[in-house]
Short mmCIF file of C-alpha atoms in Angstrom, two decimals:
data_model
loop_
_atom_site.label_atom_id
_atom_site.label_comp_id
_atom_site.label_asym_id
_atom_site.label_seq_id
_atom_site.Cartn_x
_atom_site.Cartn_y
_atom_site.Cartn_z
CA MET M 18 -46.27 -11.07 48.90
CA HIS M 19 -43.87 -11.46 51.78
CA ASN M 20 -40.88 -10.89 49.49
CA LEU M 21 -42.50 -7.76 48.01
CA SER M 22 -43.14 -6.44 51.51
CA ARG M 23 -39.58 -7.20 52.54
CA ARG M 24 -38.20 -5.40 49.47
CA ARG M 25 -40.36 -2.37 50.25
CA VAL M 26 -39.08 -2.29 53.84
CA LEU M 27 -35.46 -2.64 52.74
CA SER M 28 -35.73 0.03 50.04
CA LEU M 29 -37.43 2.45 52.42
CA GLY M 30 -34.85 1.67 55.08
CA ALA M 31 -32.08 2.43 52.61
CA ALA M 32 -33.76 5.71 51.60
CA LEU M 33 -33.96 6.74 55.24
CA GLY M 34 -30.38 5.68 55.86
CA LEU M 35 -31.42 2.95 58.31
CA VAL M 36 -29.13 0.27 57.03
CA SER M 37 -30.32 -2.78 58.94
CA ALA M 38 -34.03 -2.65 58.18
CA THR M 39 -35.71 -6.04 58.31
CA SER M 40 -39.19 -7.19 57.50
CA ALA M 41 -41.83 -6.82 60.18
CA THR M 42 -42.20 -9.55 62.73
CA ASN M 43 -44.64 -9.95 65.58
CA ALA M 44 -42.05 -11.20 68.02
CA TRP M 45 -39.68 -9.01 70.03
CA ALA M 46 -36.26 -10.34 69.06
CA TRP M 47 -33.79 -7.69 70.22
CA SER M 48 -31.44 -9.04 72.89
CA PRO M 49 -30.96 -7.16 76.19
CA THR M 50 -27.26 -8.00 75.96
CA GLY M 51 -27.10 -5.05 73.56
CA SER M 52 -28.52 -2.66 76.14
CA VAL M 53 -26.93 -0.28 78.64
CA ALA M 54 -28.06 -2.72 81.36
CA GLY M 55 -26.43 -5.65 79.57
CA THR M 56 -29.13 -8.00 80.81
CA GLY M 57 -32.89 -8.15 81.10
CA THR M 58 -36.05 -10.22 81.14
CA GLY M 59 -36.60 -10.16 77.39
CA THR M 60 -40.17 -8.96 77.94
CA ASP M 61 -41.61 -7.32 74.84
CA PRO M 62 -41.52 -3.54 75.51
CA GLU M 63 -44.84 -3.22 73.68
CA TYR M 64 -46.41 -4.42 76.94
CA VAL M 65 -44.32 -2.29 79.29
CA TRP M 66 -45.58 1.11 80.36
CA ASP M 67 -44.72 3.24 83.43
CA ASP M 68 -46.87 1.73 86.14
CA GLU M 69 -46.09 3.90 89.16
CA VAL M 70 -46.52 7.30 87.54
CA ASP M 71 -49.44 6.00 85.47
CA GLN M 72 -51.36 5.21 88.65
CA LEU M 73 -50.43 8.53 90.26
CA VAL M 74 -51.52 10.63 87.32
CA ALA M 75 -54.72 8.66 86.74
CA SER M 76 -55.66 9.51 90.32
CA LEU M 77 -54.85 13.20 89.76
CA ILE M 78 -57.11 13.30 86.70
CA ASP M 79 -59.97 11.38 88.29
CA ASN M 80 -59.84 13.58 91.40
CA ARG M 81 -59.68 16.81 89.34
CA GLN M 82 -56.32 17.80 90.84
CA VAL M 83 -54.56 18.47 87.53
CA PRO M 84 -55.19 22.25 87.29
CA ALA M 85 -53.66 22.80 90.73
CA VAL M 86 -50.71 20.56 89.88
CA ASN M 87 -50.11 22.40 86.60
CA THR M 88 -50.12 25.71 88.45
CA ALA M 89 -47.65 24.39 91.01
CA MET M 90 -45.34 22.90 88.36
CA ALA M 91 -45.18 26.05 86.23
CA SER M 92 -42.34 27.49 88.32
CA TRP M 93 -40.37 24.23 88.26
CA VAL M 94 -37.95 24.81 85.38
CA ASN M 95 -34.25 24.30 86.14
CA ASN M 96 -32.77 20.98 87.17
CA ASN M 97 -31.65 22.41 90.52
CA ASP M 98 -35.00 24.03 91.31
CA PRO M 99 -36.64 22.60 94.43
CA LEU M 100 -39.74 20.53 93.79
CA PRO M 101 -42.72 22.85 93.90
CA SER M 102 -44.82 23.06 97.01
CA GLY M 103 -48.47 22.29 96.62
CA LEU M 104 -48.02 18.92 94.92
CA PRO M 105 -49.73 15.83 96.36
CA ALA M 106 -47.39 13.99 98.71
CA ASP M 107 -47.25 10.81 96.61
CA LEU M 108 -46.34 12.77 93.46
CA THR M 109 -43.64 14.65 95.37
CA ALA M 110 -42.20 11.39 96.70
CA TYR M 111 -42.16 9.91 93.19
CA LEU M 112 -40.45 12.94 91.66
CA GLN M 113 -37.84 12.99 94.41
CA ARG M 114 -36.78 9.48 93.33
CA VAL M 115 -36.74 9.97 89.55
CA ASN M 116 -35.70 13.60 89.14
CA LYS M 117 -32.00 12.80 88.77
CA LEU M 118 -29.54 11.36 86.30
CA PRO M 119 -28.98 7.60 86.27
CA SER M 120 -25.85 6.34 88.02
CA TRP M 121 -24.31 5.42 84.67
CA ALA M 122 -24.62 8.93 83.18
CA ASP M 123 -21.26 10.32 82.06
CA PRO M 124 -21.04 14.12 82.55
CA ALA M 125 -18.12 14.43 80.12
CA LYS M 126 -20.05 12.68 77.35
CA LEU M 127 -23.15 14.77 78.03
CA ALA M 128 -21.07 17.95 77.82
CA ARG M 129 -19.50 16.78 74.56
CA ALA M 130 -22.91 15.94 73.12
CA ALA M 131 -24.15 19.43 73.96
CA ASP M 132 -21.12 20.96 72.28
CA PHE M 133 -21.71 18.80 69.21
CA ASN M 134 -25.37 19.87 69.10
CA ARG M 135 -24.24 23.50 69.16
CA ARG M 136 -21.70 22.97 66.39
CA LYS M 137 -24.12 21.12 64.10
CA ASP M 138 -27.36 22.88 64.98
CA THR M 139 -28.00 23.88 61.35
CA TYR M 140 -28.43 20.27 60.29
CA LEU M 141 -30.11 19.18 63.53
CA PHE M 142 -32.84 21.83 63.23
CA LEU M 143 -33.58 20.63 59.72
CA LEU M 144 -33.44 16.90 60.41
CA TYR M 145 -35.46 17.04 63.62
CA GLY M 146 -38.01 19.45 62.16
CA LEU M 147 -38.54 18.26 58.59
CA GLY M 148 -37.11 14.76 58.95
CA SER M 149 -38.18 13.33 62.28
CA GLY M 150 -41.19 15.64 62.63
CA ILE M 151 -42.71 14.56 59.33
CA MET M 152 -41.61 10.93 59.79
CA SER M 153 -43.72 10.85 62.95
CA THR M 154 -46.80 11.32 60.79
CA VAL M 155 -46.17 7.99 59.03
CA ILE M 156 -45.67 6.12 62.31
CA PRO M 157 -49.29 4.92 62.65
CA ARG M 158 -49.53 4.59 66.43
CA GLU M 159 -47.77 7.89 67.03
CA ALA M 160 -49.84 9.74 64.45
CA ARG M 161 -53.13 8.42 65.81
CA SER M 162 -52.17 9.04 69.44
CA VAL M 163 -51.03 12.58 68.67
CA TYR M 164 -54.08 13.34 66.54
CA TRP M 165 -56.69 12.16 69.03
CA SER M 166 -54.98 13.52 72.15
CA ALA M 167 -55.64 17.08 73.29
CA GLY M 168 -52.42 18.31 71.66
CA GLY M 169 -53.47 17.15 68.20
CA ALA M 170 -56.00 19.95 67.90
CA ASN M 171 -53.26 22.62 68.02
CA MET M 172 -50.26 21.40 66.07
CA GLN M 173 -48.32 24.66 66.27
CA ASP M 174 -48.42 24.52 70.05
CA ARG M 175 -47.59 20.81 70.05
CA ALA M 176 -44.71 21.37 67.62
CA ALA M 177 -43.35 24.08 69.90
CA LYS M 178 -43.45 21.74 72.90
CA THR M 179 -41.84 18.89 71.00
CA PHE M 180 -39.15 21.10 69.56
CA THR M 181 -38.42 22.67 72.95
CA PHE M 182 -37.89 19.16 74.36
CA GLY M 183 -35.09 18.74 71.83
CA TYR M 184 -33.90 22.29 72.44
CA ASP M 185 -33.48 21.61 76.17
CA LEU M 186 -31.77 18.29 75.38
CA ALA M 187 -29.29 20.09 73.12
CA GLN M 188 -28.42 22.96 75.46
CA LEU M 189 -24.79 23.25 76.59
CA LYS M 190 -25.67 22.64 80.22
CA GLY M 191 -28.97 20.81 79.65
CA PHE M 192 -28.16 17.94 82.01
CA GLU M 193 -26.31 20.06 84.58
CA PRO M 194 -27.92 21.63 87.69
CA THR M 195 -28.50 24.97 85.94
CA GLY M 196 -29.92 23.29 82.82
CA GLN M 197 -33.51 22.25 82.25
CA PHE M 198 -33.60 18.89 80.53
CA VAL M 199 -34.03 16.65 83.58
CA VAL M 200 -37.09 18.64 84.61
CA THR M 201 -38.36 18.76 81.02
CA ALA M 202 -38.06 14.98 80.73
CA ASN M 203 -39.89 14.38 84.00
CA LYS M 204 -42.70 16.74 83.04
CA THR M 205 -42.97 14.92 79.72
CA ARG M 206 -43.05 11.58 81.54
CA VAL M 207 -45.98 12.81 83.63
CA VAL M 208 -47.79 14.02 80.49
CA HIS M 209 -47.27 10.62 78.88
CA ALA M 210 -48.92 9.04 81.92
CA ALA M 211 -51.91 11.35 81.51
CA VAL M 212 -52.26 10.44 77.83
CA ARG M 213 -52.12 6.73 78.71
CA HIS M 214 -55.07 7.27 81.06
CA LEU M 215 -57.09 9.54 78.78
CA LEU M 216 -56.74 8.16 75.26
CA PRO M 217 -58.31 4.76 76.02
CA GLN M 218 -61.43 6.77 76.97
CA SER M 219 -61.61 8.26 73.45
CA PRO M 220 -63.95 6.31 71.16
CA HIS M 221 -62.24 7.95 68.18
CA TRP M 222 -58.81 6.64 69.19
CA THR M 223 -60.03 3.17 70.16
CA ALA M 224 -61.77 2.86 66.79
CA VAL M 225 -58.52 3.20 64.84
CA THR M 226 -55.74 1.92 67.10
CA ASP M 227 -54.29 -1.55 67.55
CA GLU M 228 -53.14 -0.70 71.10
CA ARG M 229 -54.94 -1.06 74.40
CA ILE M 230 -52.77 1.60 76.05
CA PRO M 231 -50.60 4.11 74.13
CA ILE M 232 -46.99 5.20 74.66
CA SER M 233 -45.46 1.90 75.71
CA ASN M 234 -41.71 1.54 76.12
CA ALA M 235 -41.72 0.19 72.55
CA ASP M 236 -43.49 3.31 71.27
CA ILE M 237 -40.92 5.56 72.94
CA LEU M 238 -38.11 3.51 71.40
CA VAL M 239 -39.71 3.94 67.97
CA THR M 240 -39.76 7.70 68.52
CA PHE M 241 -36.09 7.66 69.57
CA HIS M 242 -35.12 5.87 66.37
CA SER M 243 -37.10 8.38 64.30
CA LEU M 244 -35.01 11.05 66.02
CA GLY M 245 -31.55 10.02 67.21
CA THR M 246 -30.86 6.98 65.03
CA PHE M 247 -32.27 8.61 61.90
CA VAL M 248 -30.39 11.89 62.46
CA ARG M 249 -27.04 10.20 63.07
CA ARG M 250 -27.37 8.12 59.91
CA LYS M 251 -28.39 11.14 57.81
CA LEU M 252 -25.41 13.16 59.05
CA LEU M 253 -23.13 10.32 57.99
CA ASP M 254 -24.90 9.98 54.64
CA TRP M 255 -24.50 13.72 54.07
CA LYS M 256 -20.79 13.39 54.92
CA VAL M 257 -21.03 15.92 57.75
CA PRO M 258 -17.84 15.51 59.84
CA PHE M 259 -18.94 13.39 62.81
CA SER M 260 -16.13 11.86 64.86
CA ALA M 261 -16.53 8.56 66.68
CA GLU M 262 -16.28 10.45 69.99
CA ASP M 263 -19.05 12.83 68.96
CA GLN M 264 -21.23 9.94 67.80
CA ASP M 265 -20.74 8.17 71.12
CA ALA M 266 -21.59 11.32 73.06
CA PHE M 267 -24.66 11.98 70.91
CA LEU M 268 -25.91 8.46 71.63
CA HIS M 269 -25.21 8.88 75.35
CA SER M 270 -27.39 11.98 75.56
CA TRP M 271 -30.24 9.98 74.05
CA GLN M 272 -29.57 7.02 76.34
CA VAL M 273 -29.96 9.27 79.38
CA ALA M 274 -33.03 10.91 77.85
CA LEU M 275 -34.70 7.53 77.30
CA HIS M 276 -33.97 6.54 80.91
CA LEU M 277 -35.48 9.80 82.17
CA LEU M 278 -38.60 9.17 80.07
CA GLY M 279 -39.19 5.86 81.81
CA VAL M 280 -37.73 3.40 79.29
CA ARG M 281 -36.20 0.43 81.08
CA ASP M 282 -32.41 0.24 80.78
CA GLU M 283 -32.68 -3.26 79.28
CA TYR M 284 -34.19 -1.73 76.12
CA ILE M 285 -31.80 1.21 75.69
CA PRO M 286 -29.13 0.38 73.06
CA LYS M 287 -25.53 0.55 74.30
CA SER M 288 -24.03 1.28 70.87
CA TRP M 289 -25.10 2.61 67.49
CA ALA M 290 -24.74 -0.88 66.01
CA TYR M 291 -27.30 -2.21 68.49
CA ALA M 292 -29.46 0.89 67.98
CA GLU M 293 -29.57 0.34 64.23
CA ALA M 294 -30.41 -3.33 64.70
CA GLN M 295 -33.27 -2.38 67.01
CA SER M 296 -34.46 0.36 64.65
CA GLY M 297 -34.51 -2.11 61.78
CA GLN M 298 -36.93 -4.24 63.75
CA VAL M 299 -39.22 -1.66 65.36
CA LEU M 300 -39.27 1.46 63.15
CA THR M 301 -38.75 0.95 59.42
CA PRO M 302 -41.19 -1.97 58.95
CA ILE M 303 -44.11 -0.11 60.55
CA LEU M 304 -43.96 3.13 58.52
CA THR M 305 -47.17 3.66 56.58
CA PRO M 306 -49.67 6.47 55.98
CA THR M 307 -52.87 6.97 57.98
CA THR M 308 -55.73 9.43 57.63
CA GLU M 309 -54.64 11.10 60.86
CA GLY M 310 -50.99 11.24 59.84
CA ILE M 311 -51.69 12.81 56.45
CA GLU M 312 -53.69 15.56 58.14
CA LEU M 313 -51.00 16.12 60.77
CA ALA M 314 -48.30 16.38 58.10
CA GLU M 315 -50.32 18.98 56.23
CA ASP M 316 -50.87 20.88 59.50
CA LEU M 317 -47.13 20.86 60.23
CA LEU M 318 -46.09 21.88 56.74
CA GLY M 319 -48.88 24.45 56.64
CA LEU M 320 -47.39 26.16 59.69
CA THR M 321 -44.73 27.56 57.43
CA ALA M 322 -47.32 29.80 55.82
CA GLN M 323 -47.29 31.80 59.06
CA VAL M 324 -43.53 32.43 58.90
CA ASP M 325 -41.57 33.59 55.88
CA LEU M 326 -39.04 30.83 55.33
CA GLY M 327 -37.86 32.47 52.15
CA VAL M 328 -38.92 29.45 50.09
CA THR M 329 -42.02 28.19 48.31
CA ARG M 330 -44.22 25.36 49.54
CA GLY M 331 -42.95 23.34 46.59
CA PHE M 332 -39.38 23.74 47.86
CA LEU M 333 -40.51 22.63 51.31
CA ASN M 334 -42.25 19.56 49.88
CA GLU M 335 -39.15 18.63 47.93
CA PHE M 336 -36.90 19.02 50.96
CA VAL M 337 -39.12 16.60 52.86
CA ARG M 338 -38.84 14.19 49.95
CA TYR M 339 -35.05 14.67 49.86
CA VAL M 340 -34.72 13.94 53.57
CA LEU M 341 -37.30 11.15 53.90
CA SER M 342 -37.77 9.58 50.41
CA ASP M 343 -40.19 10.00 47.53
CA GLU M 344 -42.19 7.05 48.85
CA ILE M 345 -43.08 8.92 52.04
CA GLY M 346 -43.65 12.09 50.02
CA ASP M 347 -46.14 10.20 47.84
CA TRP M 348 -47.89 8.75 50.90
CA LEU M 349 -48.42 12.27 52.23
CA GLY M 350 -49.54 13.65 48.88
CA LEU M 351 -46.74 16.24 48.68
CA LYS M 352 -46.99 17.92 45.29
CA ARG M 353 -43.88 17.79 43.13
CA ASP M 354 -41.72 20.81 42.27
CA TYR M 355 -39.02 19.40 40.00
CA ALA M 356 -37.06 22.64 39.73
CA SER M 357 -36.73 22.78 43.54
CA ALA M 358 -35.86 19.08 43.63
CA ALA M 359 -32.97 19.63 41.20
CA LEU M 360 -31.72 22.64 43.16
CA ILE M 361 -31.78 20.73 46.45
CA ARG M 362 -30.02 17.65 45.07
CA THR M 363 -27.18 19.71 43.64
CA ALA M 364 -26.85 22.67 46.02
CA TRP M 365 -27.46 21.07 49.44
CA PRO M 366 -24.33 18.87 49.32
CA ALA M 367 -22.34 21.96 48.22
CA PHE M 368 -23.91 23.95 51.08
CA ILE M 369 -22.65 21.34 53.57
CA LEU M 370 -19.15 21.30 52.09
CA PHE M 371 -18.91 25.09 52.32
CA ARG M 372 -20.31 25.30 55.85
CA GLU M 373 -17.89 22.62 57.03
CA GLY M 374 -14.89 24.39 55.50
CA LEU M 375 -14.36 21.55 53.02
CA SER M 376 -14.89 23.75 49.97
CA PRO M 377 -13.97 27.41 49.41
CA VAL M 378 -16.91 27.90 47.03
CA ALA M 379 -20.30 28.87 48.40
CA PRO M 380 -23.19 27.55 46.30
CA GLY M 381 -25.38 30.13 44.66
CA ALA M 382 -28.25 28.98 46.85
CA PHE M 383 -26.25 29.36 50.10
CA TYR M 384 -28.33 32.29 51.39
CA VAL M 385 -31.61 30.51 50.54
CA PHE M 386 -30.61 27.43 52.51
CA ASP M 387 -29.16 29.40 55.43
CA GLN M 388 -32.23 31.58 55.90
CA PHE M 389 -34.54 28.62 55.38
CA VAL M 390 -32.97 26.60 58.20
CA ARG M 391 -32.83 29.57 60.58
CA ALA M 392 -36.46 30.49 59.96
CA LEU M 393 -37.54 26.86 60.34
CA ALA M 394 -35.80 26.67 63.71
CA MET M 395 -37.48 29.82 64.97
CA LEU M 396 -40.87 28.61 63.75
CA PHE M 397 -40.71 25.67 66.13
CA LEU M 398 -39.06 27.52 69.01
CA ASN M 399 -42.36 28.23 70.72
CA LYS M 400 -43.96 30.17 67.86
CA GLY M 401 -40.83 32.17 67.17
CA ALA M 402 -40.23 33.18 70.78
CA SER M 403 -37.06 32.25 72.62
CA GLY M 404 -37.25 28.67 73.80
CA THR M 405 -36.23 29.12 77.41
CA THR M 406 -38.98 27.16 79.13
CA SER M 407 -40.79 24.07 77.92
CA PRO M 408 -44.53 24.88 77.97
CA ILE M 409 -45.48 21.42 79.20
CA VAL M 410 -48.78 20.94 81.04
CA ILE M 411 -50.76 17.87 82.01
CA PRO M 412 -53.86 17.44 79.83
CA THR M 413 -57.30 16.72 81.28
CA GLY M 414 -59.07 15.50 78.13
CA ASN M 415 -58.75 14.29 74.57
CA ARG M 416 -59.33 15.86 71.19
CA ALA M 417 -62.99 16.23 70.37
CA ALA M 418 -64.27 14.86 67.06
CA SER M 419 -64.00 17.42 64.27
#
């Protein structure tokens, strides 16, 4: 049975382009020598949360201060905006310490990463939206935490917030004073603290989870690998031109993002080789369907009915299968459309070659693909509106039972 499980993990890892997938193990075995810190305690990140902000936000919720804090934080958008007045003194003091880039952040790499994101946004929209977004629904802890938190009841709104997080990360000046990502990350960090306080009070979540407290450092690392590590590998698999310098810059933007989200530096991979090794341990072996995840996937894919993507639902299902694997498509019950599958397998590689100037011949389906990706991006950019501000607010409750 162990060998069958290992083969399943390796085949799924290969399908996802995560080349160093290993079989699941209960022990944390990734060495901190592969981290940006270069050293560490070796403590399993599954039991590391964000203690200081967790205590602050739990107090805000218990003392019914969240509505006032949300009102005060609404005007706090750009990285160089002053901290809003009207916040509790201890929250202000905390934000003053963390609302800045780490000392090891490299502005040149961050600028290069933003330029890369701009140049390759066609593929990034698709891979983040249909790849990482749907992959999150087969990450059991993430799917259950999302479903039973307040945001799970409105997936279009949640998708807009999640996508805008990536949108701010990818902006040309996202990490600079006039950008917004540092503020976005800190707001998200505060929201995570609220969810860690609220979800353990949900009998629906506690009935299905194997965690005592959600969104540990390990959980955030899993999410990173479903985003950054997965996307980088897919771009390479698709033979999208991706220089070593661009790859390094792309990783650096995620390293800084992880730091800003409260992940300890000893867990943040310092290279893609170490990132893939970590991903092989913490992401690929845990992928599996759940009742909550199947419903979330259908909600996300059903959002497209509200926006004309210029394609059928069968085409959408097949693109998810193309990006993630037939195994995940089967888990989620995505109905087959073999004509669309054949079109995607033959025309998508030709679409990439033409877009990258590597072929003078545009595939017949060029317009279909181009409009599809553009419409998909706008769908997640805050319900089709311009994504200029992340609509991030602190929740005060969980999802009620349906």
